[in-house]
Amino acid sequence: MSEKFSRLSSQLYGFSCKAVDELSEFNGRGVLYVHEKTGLTVYHLETADPENLASFVFRTLPEDDTGVAHILEHTVLCGSQKYPTKDPFLYLAKSSLNTFLNAMTYPDKTVYPVASVVPKDFYNLFRVYADAVFFPLLKPAAFRQEGHRLEWDHQGGLQRSGVVLNEMKGNYSSPESVIYDAVQRSLFDEGPYHFDSGGDPHAIPDITHEGLVKFHQKHYHPSYCLVFLYGNLPVRQALKILSREVLPSFQIRPLPEPFPLQKRRQERRIVETVYPGSEEEPGTVALAWLTEDILDFQTILVLEVLTEALLGDGGLLQKALLEAGLGEDLSPVSGLETDLREVVFSVGMRGVPAEQATQWEAFVLDQLSVWAHEGLPQELLEAVIASYEFSLRELRAGGMGLRYLRRLMRTWLHGASPRDSLIIAERLQLLKDQLSQGLPVFQQVLKKYLLENPHRTLVICRPDPAVFQQDEELEKEQLAELRMKLTEAEIEQLKIEQEEVRQFQELPDSPQAVATLPSLTLRDIPRKVDIPVSSWETQQPFPFWVHETFTNEIAYADVGFDLSHLTPDDWLVLPFWLRCLDSLGTKELSYDLLARQLALHTGGFSARATADRPLGHRPEERRLWMRFRMLDEKIENAFDLIETLLKTLAWQNESRLKELLLEMVNDWNSSLVPRGHVFASYRSAAGFSPSTQITELTGGLSQLDFLNTLDLTPPGVSRLSQQCENLTQRILSTSQAVGGVTGNRNAINRMLKRFQSWPELFSERHLSNLVEFPHFSSVQTRRNIPSTVGFHSLTLPASRLGEVGHEAELVLGHLLQTGVLWEEIRMKGGAYGVFASQSSLEGLITLATFRDPREQESFAAFRYGLEFYRDHPLEQQDLSNAILGAISGDLTPRSPSERGFLGLQRSLLGITDGLRQQKRDRMKDLKPKDIRKAAERLIASWDQGAKFSLVPQTGDKGVPPVEVQAR
Ligand SMILES: [Zn+2]
């Protein structure tokens, strides 16, 4: 075992080794180090994974709703002692080969993770983050930019701005966030979880710069810091950096106060709240319980399995609620919240009127008491445990460090050992043993933590269409009042502060400051692209792409059914058809029993539809991709089950169809604001090709509108059922299908053998031609949405993969997103985000903003961005940095199943390994003039572009619609 890992030392750079854990579950070894002089604690999980991760973690318990922890998380990354530029984070995002770079504020902690597959890059990221968290400059201007500030508007009035302020306004525009917040506050009367660590927009203006600095001094100290290191690099170098560059100036501090636990109540409570929504909506109700301390590992595992059995796919409580017809569907707040010290179990339902809330509550409690007395079906519990075991066995890649970080932090932060925090297999085995002995573990937990636990609340949420307007009017009034009260001196002071922010944003960093940042060279980019060994191996019964590789005895099957004959109307129905595929049930198995069988015999079954325009002269690829995975020993069972499922879908079950439909309509409506930028960009791109149009029909506003106009009366549902059944006949046919299999040779042969009988399984379909799409046209270029912030998108024609200039456009897109547009739209404009995304197959570039308070200014900034890179020649170093940043996304490691599927897709779409290598080579050879030419080309195509905006309902109504010819 020990040969796989680096040599252990009991002392390293002032760190003492405190524990060594052999972690066979992870094929790894964990070693705990503590720095003697400062108490800084490091846990190193060494595995064979080349994607190394490092994270700094601080306990940041909020004491109010100002969001100080969140604003600090942002501001810490705006310059530090050793790296005094205004935005080292942005620099790293722009110019490193990171596979992950971010910072997150949780209800009780702040986490700073970085990851890379290139060692030199990894240490660069680690150094900059280490200096940022312990020695940030926290300039007042940075605080105002990221947190909140007052500004003069054009009429001489005051307005408030700030990145976190707008981010949280967006957050509070989503009904789900409002309900989630109400649930959490209702269970915690006091202590950190009573407050919103992200910041309540009403309270954010209360935090001052001094308050921010104090919060940093209190919490960001090595004695209170946990560092997690993960991957295949030995620990030595990271400890050396910490010991020499970070820790010399610190002394150990006494332990922080113990975590304040919530005092348990003896009576249930009712809490009422409002969320932004229309009057026609009935509302949402939720029941939430405060259960056990997260440190009681075995109980929490039982609760996790129980939650899945009650609320997962086909879960008992979910099914009972839907069948009772008490509401529309489960609210996304339902589930077990394990990111808190004391774990919360909630079940919520959308579409329940407030006056029926107590009946609904009584129904839930009655149901629970039935299961508490009679027990839960053994097979259901086994199915949930089987899916846990499957995910432990499966090899994954990309983001493993992040996944372990999240699991580790849940309890390491509260004093558990890292080993206890990480392992699962032993506890799962104990649970299986208890279950096979017939011990009533689940009944006991159900009784103790839910049924007989008085610390619970009934949360009643009513929609209120005026909630934004009231908020905005209140803010306006307060600002006007403030404006009246300002003295001359205060006005002067405000002007000075505004000028400071402007200078901070507009003055470029000095060359000396920029020179402090560590950089890579183009030679650090891996020369060769990753090429999985896989190929077309057989044409029988249809062409199969075969990827033979080690998969830890898991087999993967993909089937791509041809969809070229579907009409636009078919495509509109398709997302619902897909939703039903694994959730409708079959003629023999109701959907909950089907879900159980799927969990017992497969590791997952999923389907999605894609439309792509391949390179070269191939016809468009429109496919339904069906994927399933299974343990090698379950191949026969899994195929039996999937084949029966596809043959006997229960389209006649109209009551279930209606349940699924209501759930889907609700999910889509509530995704509009959180994913506004996606809706806007699908729409702005929709007119460019049949494929982009299909993407919009199935994933954009057209789909949303389609769902909202569906007839939910019995005749309407009946018609839809017939449409779906008809679609099934036309989709499920192996003519023109393709397949892919990944696994060891034996598993591959067994899967191919099973596929031999698939042509007989389905009716024969005559070859059909590609359905031509009518040109997408819409004169509408804006739409109102219920939100306080907007989303704007512009799509321009660009080049495709393989065409000269394509690589320059990719780098230009990266420069825009992280350079000029970031400055103009995020820093100055106060939007939360701006994106440049390219479709290498379509030959399109889309620029889009996220949670954006301004509209015309943002479109003007898009244009300005392109002109900027046309008129300002790049320095060679800036270009190299941008190339590195643009390539980093291609370096994320892939799991065996992803590599197999990617190979298949690339082959169908004409993306050869030669083209991929050519792209890598051309990227590295780019010259500054290539970027200028790319900007010129995009400016030249400006008039062929298309815009789309989602704008706040309460926004400035005086703005005329953007005058663009919609395509
Ligand atoms: Zn944030």
JSON list of N, CA, C and O in Angstrom, two decimals, residues 73-107:
[
{"chain": "A", "resi": 73, "resn": "GLU", "atom": "N", "xyz": [-15.88, 37.41, 1.24]},
{"chain": "A", "resi": 73, "resn": "GLU", "atom": "CA", "xyz": [-15.46, 36.38, 0.28]},
{"chain": "A", "resi": 73, "resn": "GLU", "atom": "C", "xyz": [-15.10, 37.04, -1.07]},
{"chain": "A", "resi": 73, "resn": "GLU", "atom": "O", "xyz": [-14.11, 36.69, -1.70]},
{"chain": "A", "resi": 74, "resn": "HIS", "atom": "N", "xyz": [-15.92, 38.00, -1.49]},
{"chain": "A", "resi": 74, "resn": "HIS", "atom": "CA", "xyz": [-15.63, 38.70, -2.75]},
{"chain": "A", "resi": 74, "resn": "HIS", "atom": "C", "xyz": [-14.40, 39.61, -2.61]},
{"chain": "A", "resi": 74, "resn": "HIS", "atom": "O", "xyz": [-13.54, 39.63, -3.48]},
{"chain": "A", "resi": 75, "resn": "THR", "atom": "N", "xyz": [-14.34, 40.36, -1.51]},
{"chain": "A", "resi": 75, "resn": "THR", "atom": "CA", "xyz": [-13.34, 41.43, -1.41]},
{"chain": "A", "resi": 75, "resn": "THR", "atom": "C", "xyz": [-11.94, 40.90, -1.16]},
{"chain": "A", "resi": 75, "resn": "THR", "atom": "O", "xyz": [-10.94, 41.51, -1.56]},
{"chain": "A", "resi": 76, "resn": "VAL", "atom": "N", "xyz": [-11.87, 39.75, -0.48]},
{"chain": "A", "resi": 76, "resn": "VAL", "atom": "CA", "xyz": [-10.57, 39.12, -0.22]},
{"chain": "A", "resi": 76, "resn": "VAL", "atom": "C", "xyz": [-9.81, 38.88, -1.53]},
{"chain": "A", "resi": 76, "resn": "VAL", "atom": "O", "xyz": [-8.60, 38.92, -1.58]},
{"chain": "A", "resi": 77, "resn": "LEU", "atom": "N", "xyz": [-10.57, 38.66, -2.60]},
{"chain": "A", "resi": 77, "resn": "LEU", "atom": "CA", "xyz": [-9.93, 38.34, -3.87]},
{"chain": "A", "resi": 77, "resn": "LEU", "atom": "C", "xyz": [-9.62, 39.58, -4.71]},
{"chain": "A", "resi": 77, "resn": "LEU", "atom": "O", "xyz": [-9.28, 39.49, -5.87]},
{"chain": "A", "resi": 78, "resn": "CYS", "atom": "N", "xyz": [-9.74, 40.78, -4.10]},
{"chain": "A", "resi": 78, "resn": "CYS", "atom": "CA", "xyz": [-9.45, 42.03, -4.82]},
{"chain": "A", "resi": 78, "resn": "CYS", "atom": "C", "xyz": [-8.10, 42.62, -4.39]},
{"chain": "A", "resi": 78, "resn": "CYS", "atom": "O", "xyz": [-8.02, 43.81, -4.06]},
{"chain": "A", "resi": 79, "resn": "GLY", "atom": "N", "xyz": [-7.07, 41.83, -4.36]},
{"chain": "A", "resi": 79, "resn": "GLY", "atom": "CA", "xyz": [-5.74, 42.36, -4.08]},
{"chain": "A", "resi": 79, "resn": "GLY", "atom": "C", "xyz": [-5.24, 41.99, -2.70]},
{"chain": "A", "resi": 79, "resn": "GLY", "atom": "O", "xyz": [-5.98, 42.06, -1.72]},
{"chain": "A", "resi": 80, "resn": "SER", "atom": "N", "xyz": [-3.96, 41.58, -2.62]},
{"chain": "A", "resi": 80, "resn": "SER", "atom": "CA", "xyz": [-3.36, 41.22, -1.34]},
{"chain": "A", "resi": 80, "resn": "SER", "atom": "C", "xyz": [-1.95, 41.79, -1.27]},
{"chain": "A", "resi": 80, "resn": "SER", "atom": "O", "xyz": [-1.45, 42.35, -2.25]},
{"chain": "A", "resi": 81, "resn": "GLN", "atom": "N", "xyz": [-1.33, 41.64, -0.11]},
{"chain": "A", "resi": 81, "resn": "GLN", "atom": "CA", "xyz": [-0.01, 42.27, 0.09]},
{"chain": "A", "resi": 81, "resn": "GLN", "atom": "C", "xyz": [0.99, 41.90, -1.01]},
{"chain": "A", "resi": 81, "resn": "GLN", "atom": "O", "xyz": [1.62, 42.75, -1.61]},
{"chain": "A", "resi": 82, "resn": "LYS", "atom": "N", "xyz": [1.12, 40.61, -1.26]},
{"chain": "A", "resi": 82, "resn": "LYS", "atom": "CA", "xyz": [2.12, 40.20, -2.24]},
{"chain": "A", "resi": 82, "resn": "LYS", "atom": "C", "xyz": [1.65, 40.39, -3.68]},
{"chain": "A", "resi": 82, "resn": "LYS", "atom": "O", "xyz": [2.47, 40.50, -4.59]},
{"chain": "A", "resi": 83, "resn": "TYR", "atom": "N", "xyz": [0.35, 40.39, -3.87]},
{"chain": "A", "resi": 83, "resn": "TYR", "atom": "CA", "xyz": [-0.20, 40.53, -5.23]},
{"chain": "A", "resi": 83, "resn": "TYR", "atom": "C", "xyz": [-1.18, 41.71, -5.24]},
{"chain": "A", "resi": 83, "resn": "TYR", "atom": "O", "xyz": [-2.40, 41.53, -5.24]},
{"chain": "A", "resi": 84, "resn": "PRO", "atom": "N", "xyz": [-0.62, 42.95, -5.23]},
{"chain": "A", "resi": 84, "resn": "PRO", "atom": "CA", "xyz": [-1.47, 44.13, -4.99]},
{"chain": "A", "resi": 84, "resn": "PRO", "atom": "C", "xyz": [-2.22, 44.64, -6.21]},
{"chain": "A", "resi": 84, "resn": "PRO", "atom": "O", "xyz": [-2.44, 45.84, -6.34]},
{"chain": "A", "resi": 85, "resn": "THR", "atom": "N", "xyz": [-2.64, 43.76, -7.12]},
{"chain": "A", "resi": 85, "resn": "THR", "atom": "CA", "xyz": [-3.46, 44.24, -8.24]},
{"chain": "A", "resi": 85, "resn": "THR", "atom": "C", "xyz": [-4.91, 44.30, -7.78]},
{"chain": "A", "resi": 85, "resn": "THR", "atom": "O", "xyz": [-5.25, 43.79, -6.73]},
{"chain": "A", "resi": 86, "resn": "LYS", "atom": "N", "xyz": [-5.76, 44.94, -8.61]},
{"chain": "A", "resi": 86, "resn": "LYS", "atom": "CA", "xyz": [-7.13, 45.13, -8.12]},
{"chain": "A", "resi": 86, "resn": "LYS", "atom": "C", "xyz": [-7.97, 43.87, -8.22]},
{"chain": "A", "resi": 86, "resn": "LYS", "atom": "O", "xyz": [-9.02, 43.77, -7.60]},
{"chain": "A", "resi": 87, "resn": "ASP", "atom": "N", "xyz": [-7.54, 42.90, -9.02]},
{"chain": "A", "resi": 87, "resn": "ASP", "atom": "CA", "xyz": [-8.35, 41.70, -9.15]},
{"chain": "A", "resi": 87, "resn": "ASP", "atom": "C", "xyz": [-7.52, 40.45, -9.49]},
{"chain": "A", "resi": 87, "resn": "ASP", "atom": "O", "xyz": [-7.60, 39.93, -10.61]},
{"chain": "A", "resi": 88, "resn": "PRO", "atom": "N", "xyz": [-6.74, 39.95, -8.53]},
{"chain": "A", "resi": 88, "resn": "PRO", "atom": "CA", "xyz": [-5.93, 38.75, -8.81]},
{"chain": "A", "resi": 88, "resn": "PRO", "atom": "C", "xyz": [-6.80, 37.55, -9.19]},
{"chain": "A", "resi": 88, "resn": "PRO", "atom": "O", "xyz": [-6.39, 36.72, -9.98]},
{"chain": "A", "resi": 89, "resn": "PHE", "atom": "N", "xyz": [-8.01, 37.50, -8.67]},
{"chain": "A", "resi": 89, "resn": "PHE", "atom": "CA", "xyz": [-8.91, 36.39, -9.01]},
{"chain": "A", "resi": 89, "resn": "PHE", "atom": "C", "xyz": [-9.18, 36.37, -10.51]},
{"chain": "A", "resi": 89, "resn": "PHE", "atom": "O", "xyz": [-9.07, 35.35, -11.17]},
{"chain": "A", "resi": 90, "resn": "LEU", "atom": "N", "xyz": [-9.49, 37.55, -11.02]},
{"chain": "A", "resi": 90, "resn": "LEU", "atom": "CA", "xyz": [-9.78, 37.66, -12.44]},
{"chain": "A", "resi": 90, "resn": "LEU", "atom": "C", "xyz": [-8.54, 37.29, -13.25]},
{"chain": "A", "resi": 90, "resn": "LEU", "atom": "O", "xyz": [-8.61, 36.61, -14.26]},
{"chain": "A", "resi": 91, "resn": "TYR", "atom": "N", "xyz": [-7.38, 37.74, -12.76]},
{"chain": "A", "resi": 91, "resn": "TYR", "atom": "CA", "xyz": [-6.13, 37.41, -13.45]},
{"chain": "A", "resi": 91, "resn": "TYR", "atom": "C", "xyz": [-5.97, 35.89, -13.55]},
{"chain": "A", "resi": 91, "resn": "TYR", "atom": "O", "xyz": [-5.64, 35.36, -14.61]},
{"chain": "A", "resi": 92, "resn": "LEU", "atom": "N", "xyz": [-6.23, 35.19, -12.45]},
{"chain": "A", "resi": 92, "resn": "LEU", "atom": "CA", "xyz": [-6.10, 33.73, -12.47]},
{"chain": "A", "resi": 92, "resn": "LEU", "atom": "C", "xyz": [-7.14, 33.09, -13.38]},
{"chain": "A", "resi": 92, "resn": "LEU", "atom": "O", "xyz": [-6.87, 32.15, -14.11]},
{"chain": "A", "resi": 93, "resn": "ALA", "atom": "N", "xyz": [-8.36, 33.64, -13.33]},
{"chain": "A", "resi": 93, "resn": "ALA", "atom": "CA", "xyz": [-9.42, 33.11, -14.19]},
{"chain": "A", "resi": 93, "resn": "ALA", "atom": "C", "xyz": [-9.03, 33.28, -15.65]},
{"chain": "A", "resi": 93, "resn": "ALA", "atom": "O", "xyz": [-9.31, 32.44, -16.50]},
{"chain": "A", "resi": 94, "resn": "LYS", "atom": "N", "xyz": [-8.37, 34.41, -15.94]},
{"chain": "A", "resi": 94, "resn": "LYS", "atom": "CA", "xyz": [-7.98, 34.72, -17.30]},
{"chain": "A", "resi": 94, "resn": "LYS", "atom": "C", "xyz": [-6.83, 33.89, -17.80]},
{"chain": "A", "resi": 94, "resn": "LYS", "atom": "O", "xyz": [-6.77, 33.54, -18.95]},
{"chain": "A", "resi": 95, "resn": "SER", "atom": "N", "xyz": [-5.86, 33.64, -16.95]},
{"chain": "A", "resi": 95, "resn": "SER", "atom": "CA", "xyz": [-4.56, 33.25, -17.49]},
{"chain": "A", "resi": 95, "resn": "SER", "atom": "C", "xyz": [-3.95, 32.02, -16.84]},
{"chain": "A", "resi": 95, "resn": "SER", "atom": "O", "xyz": [-2.78, 31.78, -16.99]},
{"chain": "A", "resi": 96, "resn": "SER", "atom": "N", "xyz": [-4.75, 31.25, -16.09]},
{"chain": "A", "resi": 96, "resn": "SER", "atom": "CA", "xyz": [-4.17, 30.03, -15.54]},
{"chain": "A", "resi": 96, "resn": "SER", "atom": "C", "xyz": [-4.81, 28.84, -16.25]},
{"chain": "A", "resi": 96, "resn": "SER", "atom": "O", "xyz": [-5.73, 28.99, -17.05]},
{"chain": "A", "resi": 97, "resn": "LEU", "atom": "N", "xyz": [-4.30, 27.65, -15.95]},
{"chain": "A", "resi": 97, "resn": "LEU", "atom": "CA", "xyz": [-4.87, 26.43, -16.53]},
{"chain": "A", "resi": 97, "resn": "LEU", "atom": "C", "xyz": [-5.80, 25.75, -15.52]},
{"chain": "A", "resi": 97, "resn": "LEU", "atom": "O", "xyz": [-5.95, 24.54, -15.53]},
{"chain": "A", "resi": 98, "resn": "ASN", "atom": "N", "xyz": [-6.39, 26.55, -14.62]},
{"chain": "A", "resi": 98, "resn": "ASN", "atom": "CA", "xyz": [-7.22, 25.97, -13.57]},
{"chain": "A", "resi": 98, "resn": "ASN", "atom": "C", "xyz": [-8.37, 25.15, -14.15]},
{"chain": "A", "resi": 98, "resn": "ASN", "atom": "O", "xyz": [-8.93, 25.47, -15.18]},
{"chain": "A", "resi": 99, "resn": "THR", "atom": "N", "xyz": [-8.70, 24.07, -13.44]},
{"chain": "A", "resi": 99, "resn": "THR", "atom": "CA", "xyz": [-9.91, 23.32, -13.78]},
{"chain": "A", "resi": 99, "resn": "THR", "atom": "C", "xyz": [-11.04, 23.68, -12.81]},
{"chain": "A", "resi": 99, "resn": "THR", "atom": "O", "xyz": [-12.17, 23.31, -13.01]},
{"chain": "A", "resi": 100, "resn": "PHE", "atom": "N", "xyz": [-10.69, 24.38, -11.73]},
{"chain": "A", "resi": 100, "resn": "PHE", "atom": "CA", "xyz": [-11.70, 24.96, -10.85]},
{"chain": "A", "resi": 100, "resn": "PHE", "atom": "C", "xyz": [-11.08, 26.12, -10.09]},
{"chain": "A", "resi": 100, "resn": "PHE", "atom": "O", "xyz": [-9.95, 26.04, -9.63]},
{"chain": "A", "resi": 101, "resn": "LEU", "atom": "N", "xyz": [-11.83, 27.19, -9.98]},
{"chain": "A", "resi": 101, "resn": "LEU", "atom": "CA", "xyz": [-11.34, 28.38, -9.28]},
{"chain": "A", "resi": 101, "resn": "LEU", "atom": "C", "xyz": [-12.57, 29.15, -8.83]},
{"chain": "A", "resi": 101, "resn": "LEU", "atom": "O", "xyz": [-13.34, 29.61, -9.67]},
{"chain": "A", "resi": 102, "resn": "ASN", "atom": "N", "xyz": [-12.78, 29.22, -7.52]},
{"chain": "A", "resi": 102, "resn": "ASN", "atom": "CA", "xyz": [-13.97, 29.94, -7.08]},
{"chain": "A", "resi": 102, "resn": "ASN", "atom": "C", "xyz": [-13.87, 30.19, -5.59]},
{"chain": "A", "resi": 102, "resn": "ASN", "atom": "O", "xyz": [-12.85, 29.86, -4.95]},
{"chain": "A", "resi": 103, "resn": "ALA", "atom": "N", "xyz": [-14.91, 30.75, -5.02]},
{"chain": "A", "resi": 103, "resn": "ALA", "atom": "CA", "xyz": [-15.01, 30.91, -3.57]},
{"chain": "A", "resi": 103, "resn": "ALA", "atom": "C", "xyz": [-16.48, 30.84, -3.25]},
{"chain": "A", "resi": 103, "resn": "ALA", "atom": "O", "xyz": [-17.32, 31.30, -4.04]},
{"chain": "A", "resi": 104, "resn": "MET", "atom": "N", "xyz": [-16.84, 30.22, -2.14]},
{"chain": "A", "resi": 104, "resn": "MET", "atom": "CA", "xyz": [-18.24, 30.04, -1.80]},
{"chain": "A", "resi": 104, "resn": "MET", "atom": "C", "xyz": [-18.51, 30.38, -0.34]},
{"chain": "A", "resi": 104, "resn": "MET", "atom": "O", "xyz": [-17.73, 30.00, 0.53]},
{"chain": "A", "resi": 105, "resn": "THR", "atom": "N", "xyz": [-19.62, 31.07, -0.10]},
{"chain": "A", "resi": 105, "resn": "THR", "atom": "CA", "xyz": [-20.05, 31.34, 1.27]},
{"chain": "A", "resi": 105, "resn": "THR", "atom": "C", "xyz": [-21.20, 30.41, 1.61]},
{"chain": "A", "resi": 105, "resn": "THR", "atom": "O", "xyz": [-22.22, 30.42, 0.93]},
{"chain": "A", "resi": 106, "resn": "TYR", "atom": "N", "xyz": [-21.03, 29.62, 2.64]},
{"chain": "A", "resi": 106, "resn": "TYR", "atom": "CA", "xyz": [-22.08, 28.73, 3.14]},
{"chain": "A", "resi": 106, "resn": "TYR", "atom": "C", "xyz": [-22.73, 29.40, 4.36]},
{"chain": "A", "resi": 106, "resn": "TYR", "atom": "O", "xyz": [-22.24, 30.42, 4.84]},
{"chain": "A", "resi": 107, "resn": "PRO", "atom": "N", "xyz": [-23.77, 28.78, 4.92]},
{"chain": "A", "resi": 107, "resn": "PRO", "atom": "CA", "xyz": [-24.38, 29.40, 6.11]},
{"chain": "A", "resi": 107, "resn": "PRO", "atom": "C", "xyz": [-23.42, 29.51, 7.30]},
{"chain": "A", "resi": 107, "resn": "PRO", "atom": "O", "xyz": [-23.62, 30.34, 8.18]}
]
